[in-house]
Short mmCIF file of C-alpha atoms and ligand atoms in Angstrom, two decimals:
data_model
loop_
_atom_site.label_atom_id
_atom_site.label_comp_id
_atom_site.label_asym_id
_atom_site.label_seq_id
_atom_site.Cartn_x
_atom_site.Cartn_y
_atom_site.Cartn_z
CA MET A 1 -0.07 -0.31 0.25
CA SER A 2 1.43 3.48 -0.87
CA GLU A 3 1.22 6.18 1.62
CA ARG A 4 -0.70 8.30 -0.38
CA LEU A 5 -2.58 8.24 -3.90
CA ASP A 6 -4.16 11.03 -5.56
CA VAL A 7 -5.52 11.46 -8.84
CA LEU A 8 -4.68 14.83 -10.63
CA ARG A 9 -7.24 15.79 -14.04
CA LEU A 10 -5.44 18.12 -16.02
CA GLY A 11 -7.02 20.56 -18.42
CA TYR A 12 -10.72 20.44 -16.94
CA ARG A 13 -12.97 22.59 -18.95
CA LYS A 14 -16.24 23.37 -17.14
CA GLY A 15 -19.07 22.80 -19.31
CA ARG A 16 -17.44 20.79 -21.77
CA ASP A 17 -16.48 17.55 -19.78
CA PRO A 18 -18.36 17.51 -16.56
CA ARG A 19 -19.59 14.08 -16.86
CA ILE A 20 -16.26 12.31 -18.00
CA THR A 21 -14.28 14.09 -15.16
CA THR A 22 -17.22 13.43 -12.42
CA HIS A 23 -16.74 9.70 -13.69
CA LEU A 24 -13.00 9.80 -13.24
CA ALA A 25 -13.22 10.98 -9.67
CA LEU A 26 -15.90 8.35 -9.08
CA VAL A 27 -13.70 5.76 -10.31
CA ALA A 28 -10.91 7.19 -8.31
CA ARG A 29 -13.03 7.18 -5.05
CA ALA A 30 -14.51 3.56 -5.69
CA MET A 31 -10.79 2.26 -6.23
CA GLY A 32 -9.13 3.72 -3.35
CA ALA A 33 -7.86 6.99 -3.71
CA ASP A 34 -7.35 9.45 -1.14
CA GLY A 35 -7.90 12.72 -3.11
CA PHE A 36 -9.16 13.64 -6.44
CA LEU A 37 -7.31 17.23 -7.53
CA LEU A 38 -8.76 18.99 -10.50
CA ALA A 39 -6.60 21.67 -12.76
CA GLY A 40 -8.34 23.76 -14.95
CA ASP A 41 -11.80 25.29 -14.39
CA GLU A 42 -13.12 25.47 -10.90
CA ASP A 43 -16.61 23.38 -10.44
CA LYS A 44 -17.81 23.66 -6.78
CA GLU A 45 -21.08 21.79 -8.05
CA MET A 46 -18.76 18.89 -9.26
CA PHE A 47 -17.16 18.55 -5.73
CA ASP A 48 -20.40 18.98 -3.93
CA ASN A 49 -21.90 15.85 -6.18
CA LEU A 50 -18.73 13.97 -5.14
CA ASN A 51 -19.05 14.93 -1.32
CA SER A 52 -22.59 13.71 -1.46
CA VAL A 53 -21.72 10.34 -2.97
CA SER A 54 -18.94 9.86 -0.35
CA ASP A 55 -21.69 10.82 2.70
CA ARG A 56 -23.83 8.19 1.38
CA PHE A 57 -21.37 5.48 0.22
CA GLY A 58 -18.56 6.30 2.70
CA GLY A 59 -14.96 6.69 2.08
CA GLN A 60 -13.28 10.31 2.23
CA LEU A 61 -12.20 11.54 -1.24
CA ASP A 62 -10.28 14.84 -0.72
CA THR A 63 -11.34 16.93 -3.46
CA ASN A 64 -9.35 20.24 -4.31
CA HIS A 65 -8.46 22.65 -7.39
CA VAL A 66 -4.71 23.02 -8.11
CA GLY A 67 -2.63 24.57 -10.81
CA GLY A 68 -1.68 21.83 -13.07
CA LEU A 69 1.96 21.76 -13.89
CA SER A 70 2.71 23.91 -10.61
CA HIS A 71 1.11 21.14 -8.56
CA LEU A 72 2.93 18.32 -10.38
CA LYS A 73 6.52 19.91 -10.25
CA LYS A 74 5.70 20.61 -6.11
CA HIS A 75 4.76 16.99 -5.81
CA VAL A 76 7.87 15.56 -7.73
CA GLU A 77 10.29 18.10 -5.96
CA SER A 78 9.04 17.54 -2.51
CA GLY A 79 9.65 13.59 -3.23
CA GLY A 80 6.51 12.12 -4.46
CA VAL A 81 6.16 9.71 -7.14
CA ALA A 82 4.24 10.92 -10.29
CA VAL A 83 2.50 8.54 -12.84
CA HIS A 84 1.38 9.93 -16.30
CA LEU A 85 -1.34 7.57 -17.96
CA THR A 86 -0.41 7.96 -21.64
CA MET A 87 -0.91 5.78 -24.63
CA TYR A 88 2.43 6.76 -25.52
CA GLY A 89 4.06 4.96 -22.05
CA GLU A 90 5.31 1.79 -21.05
CA PRO A 91 2.77 -1.03 -20.54
CA PHE A 92 1.24 -0.56 -17.36
CA ARG A 93 1.57 -4.26 -16.00
CA LYS A 94 5.17 -4.25 -16.56
CA ALA A 95 5.63 -0.62 -15.17
CA ILE A 96 3.63 -1.19 -11.75
CA PRO A 97 6.39 -3.25 -10.00
CA LYS A 98 9.10 -0.45 -10.75
CA ILE A 99 6.86 2.07 -9.30
CA ARG A 100 7.75 3.14 -5.72
CA ARG A 101 5.33 2.68 -3.14
CA ASP A 102 7.02 4.32 -0.10
CA ARG A 103 6.01 7.73 -1.24
CA PRO A 104 2.75 9.71 -1.98
CA VAL A 105 1.99 8.71 -5.61
CA LEU A 106 0.15 11.22 -8.09
CA ILE A 107 -1.63 9.83 -10.91
CA VAL A 108 -2.04 12.24 -13.82
CA VAL A 109 -4.64 12.09 -16.19
CA GLY A 110 -4.82 14.27 -19.45
CA GLY A 111 -7.57 16.06 -20.91
CA ALA A 112 -7.94 17.56 -24.63
CA LYS A 113 -4.13 18.47 -24.98
CA VAL A 114 -1.36 17.15 -22.51
CA PRO A 115 1.59 19.83 -22.22
CA GLY A 116 4.71 18.29 -23.27
CA ASP A 117 6.42 19.27 -19.83
CA VAL A 118 4.00 16.43 -18.27
CA TYR A 119 6.00 13.83 -19.86
CA LYS A 120 9.21 15.30 -18.30
CA ILE A 121 8.12 16.02 -15.21
CA CYS A 122 6.68 12.59 -14.37
CA GLN A 123 8.94 9.85 -13.35
CA TYR A 124 6.46 7.20 -15.31
CA ASN A 125 4.52 7.70 -18.22
CA VAL A 126 2.34 4.56 -18.30
CA ALA A 127 0.36 3.02 -21.09
CA VAL A 128 -3.02 0.78 -20.78
CA GLY A 129 -2.53 -0.35 -23.96
CA ASN A 130 -1.06 1.86 -27.04
CA GLN A 131 -4.51 2.71 -28.52
CA PRO A 132 -6.15 6.29 -27.84
CA HIS A 133 -9.06 5.32 -25.58
CA SER A 134 -10.48 7.11 -22.30
CA GLU A 135 -9.12 8.36 -19.25
CA VAL A 136 -11.51 6.83 -17.09
CA ALA A 137 -11.12 3.20 -18.48
CA ALA A 138 -7.32 4.15 -18.06
CA LEU A 139 -7.70 4.97 -14.46
CA ALA A 140 -9.87 1.97 -13.79
CA LEU A 141 -7.50 -0.42 -15.29
CA PHE A 142 -4.55 0.99 -13.82
CA MET A 143 -5.71 1.23 -10.29
CA ASP A 144 -7.01 -2.04 -10.29
CA ALA A 145 -3.84 -3.63 -11.00
CA TRP A 146 -2.02 -1.01 -8.88
CA PHE A 147 -4.00 -2.19 -5.60
CA GLY A 148 -4.87 -5.90 -6.95
CA GLU A 149 -8.54 -7.45 -6.79
CA SER A 150 -8.78 -5.26 -4.10
CA ALA A 151 -9.58 -2.22 -5.76
CA SER A 152 -13.00 -2.95 -7.50
CA GLU A 153 -14.04 -5.22 -4.55
CA ARG A 154 -13.54 -2.33 -2.02
CA GLU A 155 -15.89 -1.77 0.77
CA PHE A 156 -16.12 1.45 2.94
CA ASP A 157 -16.29 1.04 6.71
CA ASP A 158 -18.20 4.40 7.51
CA ALA A 159 -21.00 3.45 4.47
CA ARG A 160 -24.60 4.64 5.26
CA LEU A 161 -26.15 2.81 1.94
CA ILE A 162 -24.50 -0.78 1.18
CA ILE A 163 -25.60 -2.31 -2.13
CA GLU A 164 -25.81 -5.91 -2.19
CA GLY A 165 -25.53 -7.29 -5.91
CA VAL A 166 -27.76 -9.88 -6.63
CA ASN A 167 -28.82 -11.41 -10.21
CA GLY A 168 -31.80 -9.89 -11.20
CA GLY A 169 -32.57 -7.43 -8.97
CA LYS A 170 -30.95 -5.32 -6.17
CA LEU A 171 -30.63 -5.17 -2.33
CA VAL A 172 -30.20 -1.38 -0.95
CA HIS A 173 -29.33 -1.68 2.80
CA ASP A 174 -29.69 1.99 4.46
CA LEU A 175 -27.54 1.57 7.66
CA GLU A 176 -29.55 4.74 9.01
CA ASP A 177 -32.99 3.55 8.19
CA ASP A 178 -34.69 1.76 11.34
CA SER A 179 -37.41 0.43 9.07
CA GLU A 180 -35.44 -2.21 7.40
N1 LIG B 1 -4.93 13.97 -27.46
C1 LIG B 1 -4.57 13.97 -26.00
C2 LIG B 1 -3.19 14.32 -25.79
O1 LIG B 1 -2.80 15.19 -26.11
O2 LIG B 1 -2.19 13.35 -25.16
C3 LIG B 1 -5.02 12.88 -25.17
C4 LIG B 1 -6.54 12.75 -24.95
S1 LIG B 1 -7.51 11.02 -24.25
C5 LIG B 1 -8.97 11.10 -24.59
C6 LIG B 1 -7.65 11.96 -22.39
C7 LIG B 1 -6.34 11.17 -21.65
O3 LIG B 1 -6.98 9.81 -21.51
C8 LIG B 1 -5.20 10.91 -21.95
O4 LIG B 1 -4.36 12.52 -21.57
C9 LIG B 1 -4.44 9.63 -21.13
O5 LIG B 1 -4.52 10.77 -19.57
C10 LIG B 1 -5.84 9.09 -21.04
N2 LIG B 1 -5.58 7.62 -21.85
C11 LIG B 1 -6.24 7.78 -23.06
N3 LIG B 1 -5.70 6.44 -23.67
C12 LIG B 1 -4.95 5.96 -22.90
C13 LIG B 1 -3.95 4.67 -22.98
N4 LIG B 1 -3.87 3.87 -24.24
N5 LIG B 1 -3.21 4.23 -21.90
C14 LIG B 1 -3.02 5.40 -20.76
N6 LIG B 1 -3.85 6.52 -20.52
C15 LIG B 1 -4.77 6.96 -21.94
#
């Protein structure tokens, strides 16, 4: 287990990609990230929605607006590990065993255009296949491999709502509802 893992979304444009960015944050939370950092436009409403998911389904996802490159540089200069997800990188299953886990880890995902400096500042440029696809898919596959099966099976101790998955229906346990 690494000391801390945050996901940094670069180049967020409010009004253009809120849904995909929300999905990124939801994957980050569900699969065990400690924080979700947004570089680009500010979006308080998105953070409120994410906090509401954590209130109901548990876990604590810190949400913050940061400067993209400046935050990345500060993270690396202070001894952190930065992993950039990019189709131009090294295959993720080969890269993961080499990545240090004893430092805070920042997973960087791009938006429309990724500045060239990101490739240089990050110690690891990692590909989830070398085809262009989605940052959401890349993050989910990377985190599942990083944490092992525990990522997609994660449960949160402080959850109020617990979903019991069953074939052909769903069971929702509301731990604050005495009538259940
Ligand atoms: N054209 C953009 C650029 O300048 O690199 C990339 C756009 S892509 C839709 C958005 C993000 O998805 C990328 O920055 C990267 O983080 C992620 N991504 C897409 N395909 C990937 C892959 N095969 N492996 C890892 N990450 C990927």
